[in-house]
PDB file of C-alpha atoms and ligand atoms in Angstrom:
ATOM      1  CA  UNK A1386     101.213 112.656  56.476  1.00 53.00           C
ATOM      2  CA  UNK A1387     101.191 109.270  58.325  1.00 64.00           C
ATOM      3  CA  UNK A1388     104.058 108.909  60.742  1.00 83.00           C
ATOM      4  CA  UNK A1389     105.699 106.582  63.027  1.00 93.00           C
ATOM      5  CA  UNK A1390     104.626 107.660  66.486  1.00 96.00           C
ATOM      6  CA  UNK A1391     105.180 106.845  70.162  1.00 97.00           C
ATOM      7  CA  UNK A1392     102.021 107.018  72.250  1.00 98.00           C
ATOM      8  CA  UNK A1393     102.989 107.539  75.920  1.00 98.00           C
ATOM      9  CA  UNK A1394     100.476 107.018  78.703  1.00 98.00           C
ATOM     10  CA  UNK A1395     100.792 107.455  82.383  1.00 98.00           C
ATOM     11  CA  UNK A1396      99.107 104.597  84.386  1.00 98.00           C
ATOM     12  CA  UNK A1397      97.303 105.597  87.658  1.00 95.00           C
ATOM     13  CA  UNK A1398      94.599 108.190  86.926  1.00 95.00           C
ATOM     14  CA  UNK A1399      95.188 107.959  83.182  1.00 98.00           C
ATOM     15  CA  UNK A1400      94.739 104.277  81.962  1.00 98.00           C
ATOM     16  CA  UNK A1401      93.319 103.338  85.373  1.00 98.00           C
ATOM     17  CA  UNK A1402      90.846 105.194  87.500  1.00 96.00           C
ATOM     18  CA  UNK A1403      92.115 106.238  90.955  1.00 91.00           C
ATOM     19  CA  UNK A1404      90.990 103.613  93.499  1.00 89.00           C
ATOM     20  CA  UNK A1405      91.057 103.749  97.312  1.00 84.00           C
ATOM     21  CA  UNK A1406      93.511 100.849  97.429  1.00 86.00           C
ATOM     22  CA  UNK A1407      96.344 101.395  94.951  1.00 87.00           C
ATOM     23  CA  UNK A1408      97.194  97.693  94.806  1.00 92.00           C
ATOM     24  CA  UNK A1409      93.848  97.150  93.173  1.00 94.00           C
ATOM     25  CA  UNK A1410      94.443  99.700  90.322  1.00 96.00           C
ATOM     26  CA  UNK A1411      93.567  98.063  86.982  1.00 97.00           C
ATOM     27  CA  UNK A1412      93.678  99.031  83.380  1.00 98.00           C
ATOM     28  CA  UNK A1413      90.289 100.324  82.342  1.00 98.00           C
ATOM     29  CA  UNK A1414      88.693  98.056  79.761  1.00 97.00           C
ATOM     30  CA  UNK A1415      88.144 100.859  77.307  1.00 98.00           C
ATOM     31  CA  UNK A1416      91.845 101.809  77.537  1.00 98.00           C
ATOM     32  CA  UNK A1417      92.878  98.169  77.230  1.00 97.00           C
ATOM     33  CA  UNK A1418      90.862  98.062  73.884  1.00 97.00           C
ATOM     34  CA  UNK A1419      92.338 101.335  72.899  1.00 98.00           C
ATOM     35  CA  UNK A1420      95.955 100.201  73.471  1.00 98.00           C
ATOM     36  CA  UNK A1421      95.344  96.992  71.599  1.00 97.00           C
ATOM     37  CA  UNK A1422      93.850  99.115  68.733  1.00 96.00           C
ATOM     38  CA  UNK A1423      96.979 101.334  68.480  1.00 97.00           C
ATOM     39  CA  UNK A1424      99.192  98.134  68.663  1.00 96.00           C
ATOM     40  CA  UNK A1425      97.547  96.656  65.495  1.00 95.00           C
ATOM     41  CA  UNK A1426      98.183  99.819  63.587  1.00 94.00           C
ATOM     42  CA  UNK A1427     101.409 100.037  61.553  1.00 92.00           C
ATOM     43  CA  UNK A1428     104.315 102.111  62.897  1.00 93.00           C
ATOM     44  CA  UNK A1429     102.519 102.978  66.185  1.00 95.00           C
ATOM     45  CA  UNK A1430     104.444 102.290  69.325  1.00 97.00           C
ATOM     46  CA  UNK A1431     102.770 102.252  72.769  1.00 98.00           C
ATOM     47  CA  UNK A1432     104.570 103.095  75.998  1.00 98.00           C
ATOM     48  CA  UNK A1433     103.090 103.105  79.491  1.00 98.00           C
ATOM     49  CA  UNK A1434     105.287 105.375  81.805  1.00 98.00           C
ATOM     50  CA  UNK A1435     104.593 105.213  85.549  1.00 97.00           C
ATOM     51  CA  UNK A1436     106.260 106.213  88.783  1.00 92.00           C
ATOM     52  CA  UNK A1437     105.397 102.643  89.949  1.00 93.00           C
ATOM     53  CA  UNK A1438     108.175 100.118  89.976  1.00 92.00           C
ATOM     54  CA  UNK A1439     108.477  98.218  86.716  1.00 95.00           C
ATOM     55  CA  UNK A1440     107.512  94.775  88.143  1.00 95.00           C
ATOM     56  CA  UNK A1441     104.405  96.380  89.723  1.00 95.00           C
ATOM     57  CA  UNK A1442     103.458  98.110  86.391  1.00 97.00           C
ATOM     58  CA  UNK A1443     104.071  94.936  84.316  1.00 97.00           C
ATOM     59  CA  UNK A1444     101.540  93.050  86.167  1.00 96.00           C
ATOM     60  CA  UNK A1445      98.881  95.673  85.524  1.00 97.00           C
ATOM     61  CA  UNK A1446      99.539  96.021  81.761  1.00 97.00           C
ATOM     62  CA  UNK A1447      99.209  92.512  80.480  1.00 93.00           C
ATOM     63  CA  UNK A1448      99.547  93.457  76.729  1.00 94.00           C
ATOM     64  CA  UNK A1449     102.136  92.128  74.295  1.00 94.00           C
ATOM     65  CA  UNK A1450     104.155  94.791  72.333  1.00 96.00           C
ATOM     66  CA  UNK A1451     104.130  97.658  74.916  1.00 98.00           C
ATOM     67  CA  UNK A1452     107.065  99.515  76.165  1.00 98.00           C
ATOM     68  CA  UNK A1453     106.922  99.662  79.912  1.00 98.00           C
ATOM     69  CA  UNK A1454     108.634 102.483  81.859  1.00 97.00           C
ATOM     70  CA  UNK A1455     108.946 102.070  85.655  1.00 96.00           C
ATOM     71  CA  UNK A1456     109.985 104.681  88.305  1.00 92.00           C
ATOM     72  CA  UNK A1457     109.468 107.521  85.830  1.00 93.00           C
ATOM     73  CA  UNK A1458     111.448 105.744  83.111  1.00 94.00           C
ATOM     74  CA  UNK A1459     114.612 104.843  84.894  1.00 92.00           C
ATOM     75  CA  UNK A1460     113.907 101.259  83.974  1.00 93.00           C
ATOM     76  CA  UNK A1461     112.301 100.162  80.816  1.00 96.00           C
ATOM     77  CA  UNK A1462     110.898  96.822  79.531  1.00 97.00           C
ATOM     78  CA  UNK A1463     110.725  96.484  75.742  1.00 95.00           C
ATOM     79  CA  UNK A1464     108.368  94.322  73.790  1.00 95.00           C
ATOM     80  CA  UNK A1465     109.728  90.784  74.108  1.00 92.00           C
ATOM     81  CA  UNK A1466     110.626  91.335  77.790  1.00 91.00           C
ATOM     82  CA  UNK A1467     114.178  92.689  77.626  1.00 94.00           C
ATOM     83  CA  UNK A1468     114.949  95.309  80.339  1.00 94.00           C
ATOM     84  CA  UNK A1469     117.146  98.427  80.273  1.00 90.00           C
ATOM     85  CA  UNK A1470     118.183 100.072  83.455  1.00 88.00           C
ATOM     86  CA  UNK A1471     119.469 103.585  83.760  1.00 83.00           C
ATOM     87  CA  UNK A1472     122.894 103.333  85.532  1.00 80.00           C
ATOM     88  CA  UNK A1473     126.196 105.119  86.000  1.00 79.00           C
ATOM     89  CA  UNK A1474     127.048 108.273  87.926  1.00 82.00           C
ATOM     90  CA  UNK A1475     123.458 109.276  88.696  1.00 81.00           C
ATOM     91  CA  UNK A1476     122.890 105.975  90.438  1.00 85.00           C
ATOM     92  CA  UNK A1477     125.855 106.628  92.755  1.00 87.00           C
ATOM     93  CA  UNK A1478     124.581 109.975  93.424  1.00 90.00           C
ATOM     94  CA  UNK A1479     121.152 108.561  94.258  1.00 93.00           C
ATOM     95  CA  UNK A1480     122.725 106.474  97.011  1.00 92.00           C
ATOM     96  CA  UNK A1481     124.349 109.415  98.833  1.00 92.00           C
ATOM     97  CA  UNK A1482     121.134 111.425  98.501  1.00 94.00           C
ATOM     98  CA  UNK A1483     119.039 108.555  99.943  1.00 96.00           C
ATOM     99  CA  UNK A1484     121.220 108.459 102.987  1.00 95.00           C
ATOM    100  CA  UNK A1485     120.513 112.092 103.666  1.00 94.00           C
ATOM    101  CA  UNK A1486     116.951 112.326 102.594  1.00 96.00           C
ATOM    102  CA  UNK A1487     115.219 109.156 103.604  1.00 97.00           C
ATOM    103  CA  UNK A1488     115.441 109.928 107.401  1.00 97.00           C
ATOM    104  CA  UNK A1489     114.150 113.443 106.719  1.00 97.00           C
ATOM    105  CA  UNK A1490     111.268 112.176 104.625  1.00 97.00           C
ATOM    106  CA  UNK A1491     110.288 109.522 107.252  1.00 97.00           C
ATOM    107  CA  UNK A1492     110.051 112.229 109.894  1.00 97.00           C
ATOM    108  CA  UNK A1493     107.933 114.409 107.624  1.00 97.00           C
ATOM    109  CA  UNK A1494     105.497 111.635 106.961  1.00 97.00           C
ATOM    110  CA  UNK A1495     105.229 110.491 110.558  1.00 98.00           C
ATOM    111  CA  UNK A1496     101.619 111.381 110.767  1.00 97.00           C
ATOM    112  CA  UNK A1497      98.456 109.154 111.316  1.00 97.00           C
ATOM    113  CA  UNK A1498      97.292 107.529 107.987  1.00 96.00           C
ATOM    114  CA  UNK A1499     100.121 108.757 105.723  1.00 97.00           C
ATOM    115  CA  UNK A1500     101.557 105.843 103.742  1.00 95.00           C
ATOM    116  CA  UNK A1501     105.205 105.931 102.557  1.00 96.00           C
ATOM    117  CA  UNK A1502     106.005 104.110  99.400  1.00 93.00           C
ATOM    118  CA  UNK A1503     109.723 103.911  98.652  1.00 94.00           C
ATOM    119  CA  UNK A1504     110.313 103.510  94.911  1.00 90.00           C
ATOM    120  CA  UNK A1505     114.086 104.017  95.085  1.00 90.00           C
ATOM    121  CA  UNK A1506     114.302 107.139  92.681  1.00 91.00           C
ATOM    122  CA  UNK A1507     111.276 108.597  94.363  1.00 93.00           C
ATOM    123  CA  UNK A1508     109.089 108.304  97.451  1.00 96.00           C
ATOM    124  CA  UNK A1509     105.474 108.691  97.348  1.00 95.00           C
ATOM    125  CA  UNK A1510     103.549 109.911 100.393  1.00 97.00           C
ATOM    126  CA  UNK A1511      99.923 108.658  99.940  1.00 95.00           C
ATOM    127  CA  UNK A1512      97.187 110.540 101.746  1.00 95.00           C
ATOM    128  CA  UNK A1513      94.096 108.713 100.590  1.00 91.00           C
ATOM    129  CA  UNK A1514      93.654 106.970 103.932  1.00 92.00           C
ATOM    130  CA  UNK A1515      94.870 109.775 106.058  1.00 95.00           C
ATOM    131  CA  UNK A1516      92.406 111.903 108.157  1.00 96.00           C
ATOM    132  CA  UNK A1517      92.081 115.503 107.032  1.00 95.00           C
ATOM    133  CA  UNK A1518      94.279 116.752 109.827  1.00 96.00           C
ATOM    134  CA  UNK A1519      97.192 114.522 108.792  1.00 96.00           C
ATOM    135  CA  UNK A1520      96.898 115.671 105.104  1.00 96.00           C
ATOM    136  CA  UNK A1521      96.868 119.307 106.128  1.00 96.00           C
ATOM    137  CA  UNK A1522      99.917 118.902 108.513  1.00 97.00           C
ATOM    138  CA  UNK A1523     101.785 117.067 105.830  1.00 97.00           C
ATOM    139  CA  UNK A1524     101.140 119.995 103.282  1.00 96.00           C
ATOM    140  CA  UNK A1525     102.524 122.413 105.852  1.00 96.00           C
ATOM    141  CA  UNK A1526     105.503 120.185 106.731  1.00 97.00           C
ATOM    142  CA  UNK A1527     106.333 119.935 103.010  1.00 96.00           C
ATOM    143  CA  UNK A1528     106.017 123.546 102.364  1.00 95.00           C
ATOM    144  CA  UNK A1529     108.386 124.370 105.308  1.00 96.00           C
ATOM    145  CA  UNK A1530     110.773 121.529 104.455  1.00 96.00           C
ATOM    146  CA  UNK A1531     114.287 122.629 103.507  1.00 94.00           C
ATOM    147  CA  UNK A1532     115.785 119.349 102.260  1.00 93.00           C
ATOM    148  CA  UNK A1533     119.446 118.518 102.822  1.00 86.00           C
ATOM    149  CA  UNK A1534     119.683 117.917  98.977  1.00 87.00           C
ATOM    150  CA  UNK A1535     117.672 119.443  96.088  1.00 89.00           C
ATOM    151  CA  UNK A1536     114.504 117.504  95.372  1.00 94.00           C
ATOM    152  CA  UNK A1537     111.394 117.948  93.393  1.00 92.00           C
ATOM    153  CA  UNK A1538     107.957 117.489  94.848  1.00 94.00           C
ATOM    154  CA  UNK A1539     105.108 116.582  92.632  1.00 90.00           C
ATOM    155  CA  UNK A1540     101.552 116.855  93.759  1.00 88.00           C
ATOM    156  CA  UNK A1541      99.108 114.265  92.366  1.00 85.00           C
ATOM    157  CA  UNK A1542      95.624 113.179  93.318  1.00 83.00           C
ATOM    158  CA  UNK A1543      96.025 112.087  97.026  1.00 89.00           C
ATOM    159  CA  UNK A1544      99.781 111.730  96.686  1.00 92.00           C
ATOM    160  CA  UNK A1545     102.959 113.801  97.010  1.00 95.00           C
ATOM    161  CA  UNK A1546     105.728 112.282  94.972  1.00 93.00           C
ATOM    162  CA  UNK A1547     109.267 113.261  95.968  1.00 95.00           C
ATOM    163  CA  UNK A1548     111.661 112.872  93.198  1.00 93.00           C
ATOM    164  CA  UNK A1549     115.078 112.297  94.935  1.00 94.00           C
ATOM    165  CA  UNK A1550     117.006 113.334  91.712  1.00 91.00           C
ATOM    166  CA  UNK A1551     115.419 116.387  90.340  1.00 86.00           C
ATOM    167  CA  UNK A1552     116.439 115.427  86.906  1.00 87.00           C
ATOM    168  CA  UNK A1553     114.443 112.314  87.000  1.00 89.00           C
ATOM    169  CA  UNK A1554     110.882 112.895  85.885  1.00 91.00           C
ATOM    170  CA  UNK A1555     108.479 111.662  83.303  1.00 96.00           C
ATOM    171  CA  UNK A1556     110.094 114.025  80.809  1.00 96.00           C
ATOM    172  CA  UNK A1557     113.351 112.298  81.603  1.00 95.00           C
ATOM    173  CA  UNK A1558     111.549 108.991  80.930  1.00 96.00           C
ATOM    174  CA  UNK A1559     110.292 110.071  77.492  1.00 97.00           C
ATOM    175  CA  UNK A1560     113.781 111.111  76.531  1.00 95.00           C
ATOM    176  CA  UNK A1561     115.241 107.827  77.874  1.00 93.00           C
ATOM    177  CA  UNK A1562     113.037 105.716  75.680  1.00 96.00           C
ATOM    178  CA  UNK A1563     113.652 107.868  72.598  1.00 95.00           C
ATOM    179  CA  UNK A1564     117.355 107.332  73.270  1.00 92.00           C
ATOM    180  CA  UNK A1565     117.116 103.693  73.995  1.00 90.00           C
ATOM    181  CA  UNK A1566     115.143 103.081  70.774  1.00 92.00           C
ATOM    182  CA  UNK A1567     117.130 105.657  68.652  1.00 94.00           C
ATOM    183  CA  UNK A1568     113.691 107.361  67.910  1.00 95.00           C
ATOM    184  CA  UNK A1569     114.197 110.861  66.636  1.00 94.00           C
ATOM    185  CA  UNK A1570     111.097 112.935  67.568  1.00 94.00           C
ATOM    186  CA  UNK A1571     109.647 115.261  65.031  1.00 91.00           C
ATOM    187  CA  UNK A1572     106.332 117.142  64.598  1.00 92.00           C
ATOM    188  CA  UNK A1573     103.412 114.681  65.137  1.00 92.00           C
ATOM    189  CA  UNK A1574     105.470 111.741  66.273  1.00 95.00           C
ATOM    190  CA  UNK A1575     104.878 111.957  70.037  1.00 97.00           C
ATOM    191  CA  UNK A1576     101.825 111.721  72.111  1.00 98.00           C
ATOM    192  CA  UNK A1577     101.441 111.977  75.920  1.00 98.00           C
ATOM    193  CA  UNK A1578      98.410 111.565  78.237  1.00 98.00           C
ATOM    194  CA  UNK A1579      98.680 112.010  82.021  1.00 98.00           C
ATOM    195  CA  UNK A1580      97.030 113.363  85.146  1.00 96.00           C
ATOM    196  CA  UNK A1581      99.587 114.947  87.432  1.00 92.00           C
ATOM    197  CA  UNK A1582     102.507 117.408  87.757  1.00 91.00           C
ATOM    198  CA  UNK A1583     105.134 114.824  86.885  1.00 92.00           C
ATOM    199  CA  UNK A1584     103.184 114.165  83.679  1.00 96.00           C
ATOM    200  CA  UNK A1585     102.939 117.946  83.038  1.00 96.00           C
ATOM    201  CA  UNK A1586     106.752 118.082  82.491  1.00 95.00           C
ATOM    202  CA  UNK A1587     106.631 115.315  79.946  1.00 97.00           C
ATOM    203  CA  UNK A1588     103.566 117.009  78.200  1.00 98.00           C
ATOM    204  CA  UNK A1589     105.509 120.204  77.980  1.00 98.00           C
ATOM    205  CA  UNK A1590     108.493 118.404  76.304  1.00 97.00           C
ATOM    206  CA  UNK A1591     106.156 116.554  73.935  1.00 98.00           C
ATOM    207  CA  UNK A1592     104.275 119.616  72.882  1.00 97.00           C
ATOM    208  CA  UNK A1593     107.496 121.601  72.459  1.00 97.00           C
ATOM    209  CA  UNK A1594     108.681 118.796  70.030  1.00 96.00           C
ATOM    210  CA  UNK A1595     105.394 119.200  68.007  1.00 95.00           C
ATOM    211  CA  UNK A1596     103.509 116.350  69.666  1.00 96.00           C
ATOM    212  CA  UNK A1597     100.040 116.129  71.163  1.00 97.00           C
ATOM    213  CA  UNK A1598      99.232 116.128  75.029  1.00 98.00           C
ATOM    214  CA  UNK A1599      96.010 115.109  76.802  1.00 98.00           C
ATOM    215  CA  UNK A1600      95.074 115.728  80.357  1.00 98.00           C
ATOM    216  CA  UNK A1601      92.765 113.290  82.157  1.00 98.00           C
ATOM    217  CA  UNK A1602      91.009 115.244  84.809  1.00 96.00           C
ATOM    218  CA  UNK A1603      89.184 118.517  85.379  1.00 94.00           C
ATOM    219  CA  UNK A1604      91.677 121.151  84.465  1.00 94.00           C
ATOM    220  CA  UNK A1605      94.373 121.198  81.688  1.00 97.00           C
ATOM    221  CA  UNK A1606      97.864 120.408  83.137  1.00 96.00           C
ATOM    222  CA  UNK A1607      99.322 122.547  80.458  1.00 96.00           C
ATOM    223  CA  UNK A1608      97.495 125.119  78.308  1.00 96.00           C
ATOM    224  CA  UNK A1609      98.418 123.179  75.164  1.00 94.00           C
ATOM    225  CA  UNK A1610      96.725 119.969  76.148  1.00 96.00           C
ATOM    226  CA  UNK A1611      93.170 118.661  75.464  1.00 96.00           C
ATOM    227  CA  UNK A1612      91.172 117.755  78.389  1.00 98.00           C
ATOM    228  CA  UNK A1613      89.181 114.488  78.805  1.00 98.00           C
ATOM    229  CA  UNK A1614      87.204 113.729  81.902  1.00 97.00           C
ATOM    230  CA  UNK A1615      87.898 109.955  82.337  1.00 98.00           C
ATOM    231  CA  UNK A1616      89.304 106.792  80.912  1.00 98.00           C
ATOM    232  CA  UNK A1617      86.345 106.133  78.543  1.00 98.00           C
ATOM    233  CA  UNK A1618      86.807 109.669  77.059  1.00 98.00           C
ATOM    234  CA  UNK A1619      90.551 109.237  76.740  1.00 98.00           C
ATOM    235  CA  UNK A1620      90.068 105.990  74.776  1.00 98.00           C
ATOM    236  CA  UNK A1621      87.700 107.825  72.435  1.00 97.00           C
ATOM    237  CA  UNK A1622      90.063 110.759  71.895  1.00 97.00           C
ATOM    238  CA  UNK A1623      93.057 108.596  71.263  1.00 97.00           C
ATOM    239  CA  UNK A1624      91.211 106.439  68.732  1.00 96.00           C
ATOM    240  CA  UNK A1625      89.989 109.590  67.015  1.00 95.00           C
ATOM    241  CA  UNK A1626      93.529 110.964  66.784  1.00 95.00           C
ATOM    242  CA  UNK A1627      94.913 107.707  65.487  1.00 94.00           C
ATOM    243  CA  UNK A1628      92.092 107.371  62.946  1.00 91.00           C
ATOM    244  CA  UNK A1629      92.676 110.838  61.772  1.00 88.00           C
ATOM    245  CA  UNK A1630      96.356 109.927  61.072  1.00 78.00           C
ATOM    246  CA  UNK A1631      95.239 106.661  59.402  1.00 74.00           C
ATOM    247  CA  UNK A1632      92.627 108.479  57.504  1.00 69.00           C
ATOM    248  CA  UNK A1633      95.357 110.552  55.765  1.00 56.00           C
ATOM    249  CA  UNK A1634      96.945 107.175  54.746  1.00 51.00           C
ATOM    250  CA  UNK A1635      93.719 105.545  53.655  1.00 47.00           C
ATOM    251  CA  UNK A1636      92.128 108.484  52.058  1.00 43.00           C
ATOM    252  CA  UNK A1637      89.350 108.663  54.611  1.00 40.00           C
ATOM    253  CA  UNK A1638      88.764 104.978  54.782  1.00 40.00           C
ATOM    254  CA  UNK A1639      89.047 104.757  58.522  1.00 42.00           C
ATOM    255  CA  UNK A1640      88.053 102.179  60.978  1.00 45.00           C
ATOM    256  CA  UNK A1641      86.913 103.090  64.436  1.00 44.00           C
ATOM    257  CA  UNK A1642      87.045 101.386  67.812  1.00 44.00           C
ATOM    258  CA  UNK A1643      84.129  99.129  68.633  1.00 40.00           C
ATOM    259  CA  UNK A1644      82.828  99.490  72.170  1.00 40.00           C
TER     260      UNK A1644
HETATM  261 MG1   MG B2458      98.981 109.411  87.239  1.00 78.36          MG
END
């Protein structure tokens, strides 16, 4: 049966190839066409959910009609530009955690070539410009770290993402958007594509709710996900899935994405 569906995509490493300078990360053209294709279909909603800040993400996804989730979904921009920010008790807790944790994190990351990106709810420690020794030392320091408050550390390609509030992850982001939009997930109504451990949590949630998950990379992040090797393959797979759903509506009269 043809259903209303939310298609969630991570940005870096999923819709955009990983590049040496993260300020240069761009939506892959094949993924841009794929998103536009989904947006033209009836009842299909598109969400890009990133650990980047919302303003940073919005610049990189210049498409009308997309839900944009920044800092793992604590802030959302809905089609039309209206923004919703997660607030209340957790934001006050965040402040007190930051006072304890930020000095600890800065000490951990005080190694040549490690870049610290403070995203408020999380801190990314980028290793892509760091010499091998620094990356190795950082791994060891993180493994031995006993933080003054409970945190979650996600490993991504050339980055460690420290989530200052363990509850806040991409899985939380998916739930936030469903709640904001009063969308009730059911079998076949959610899709998630991602490339790192933070995405894996959301993928687990989505598949548990009867949705579909795709890993972009070498190895499946969760066993229930399909693996695609790059952005071009992701675009192809998503269009195939969307066409399959449309095909059941139009009795096989499906269109496909033109390269
Ligand atoms: Mg990613």
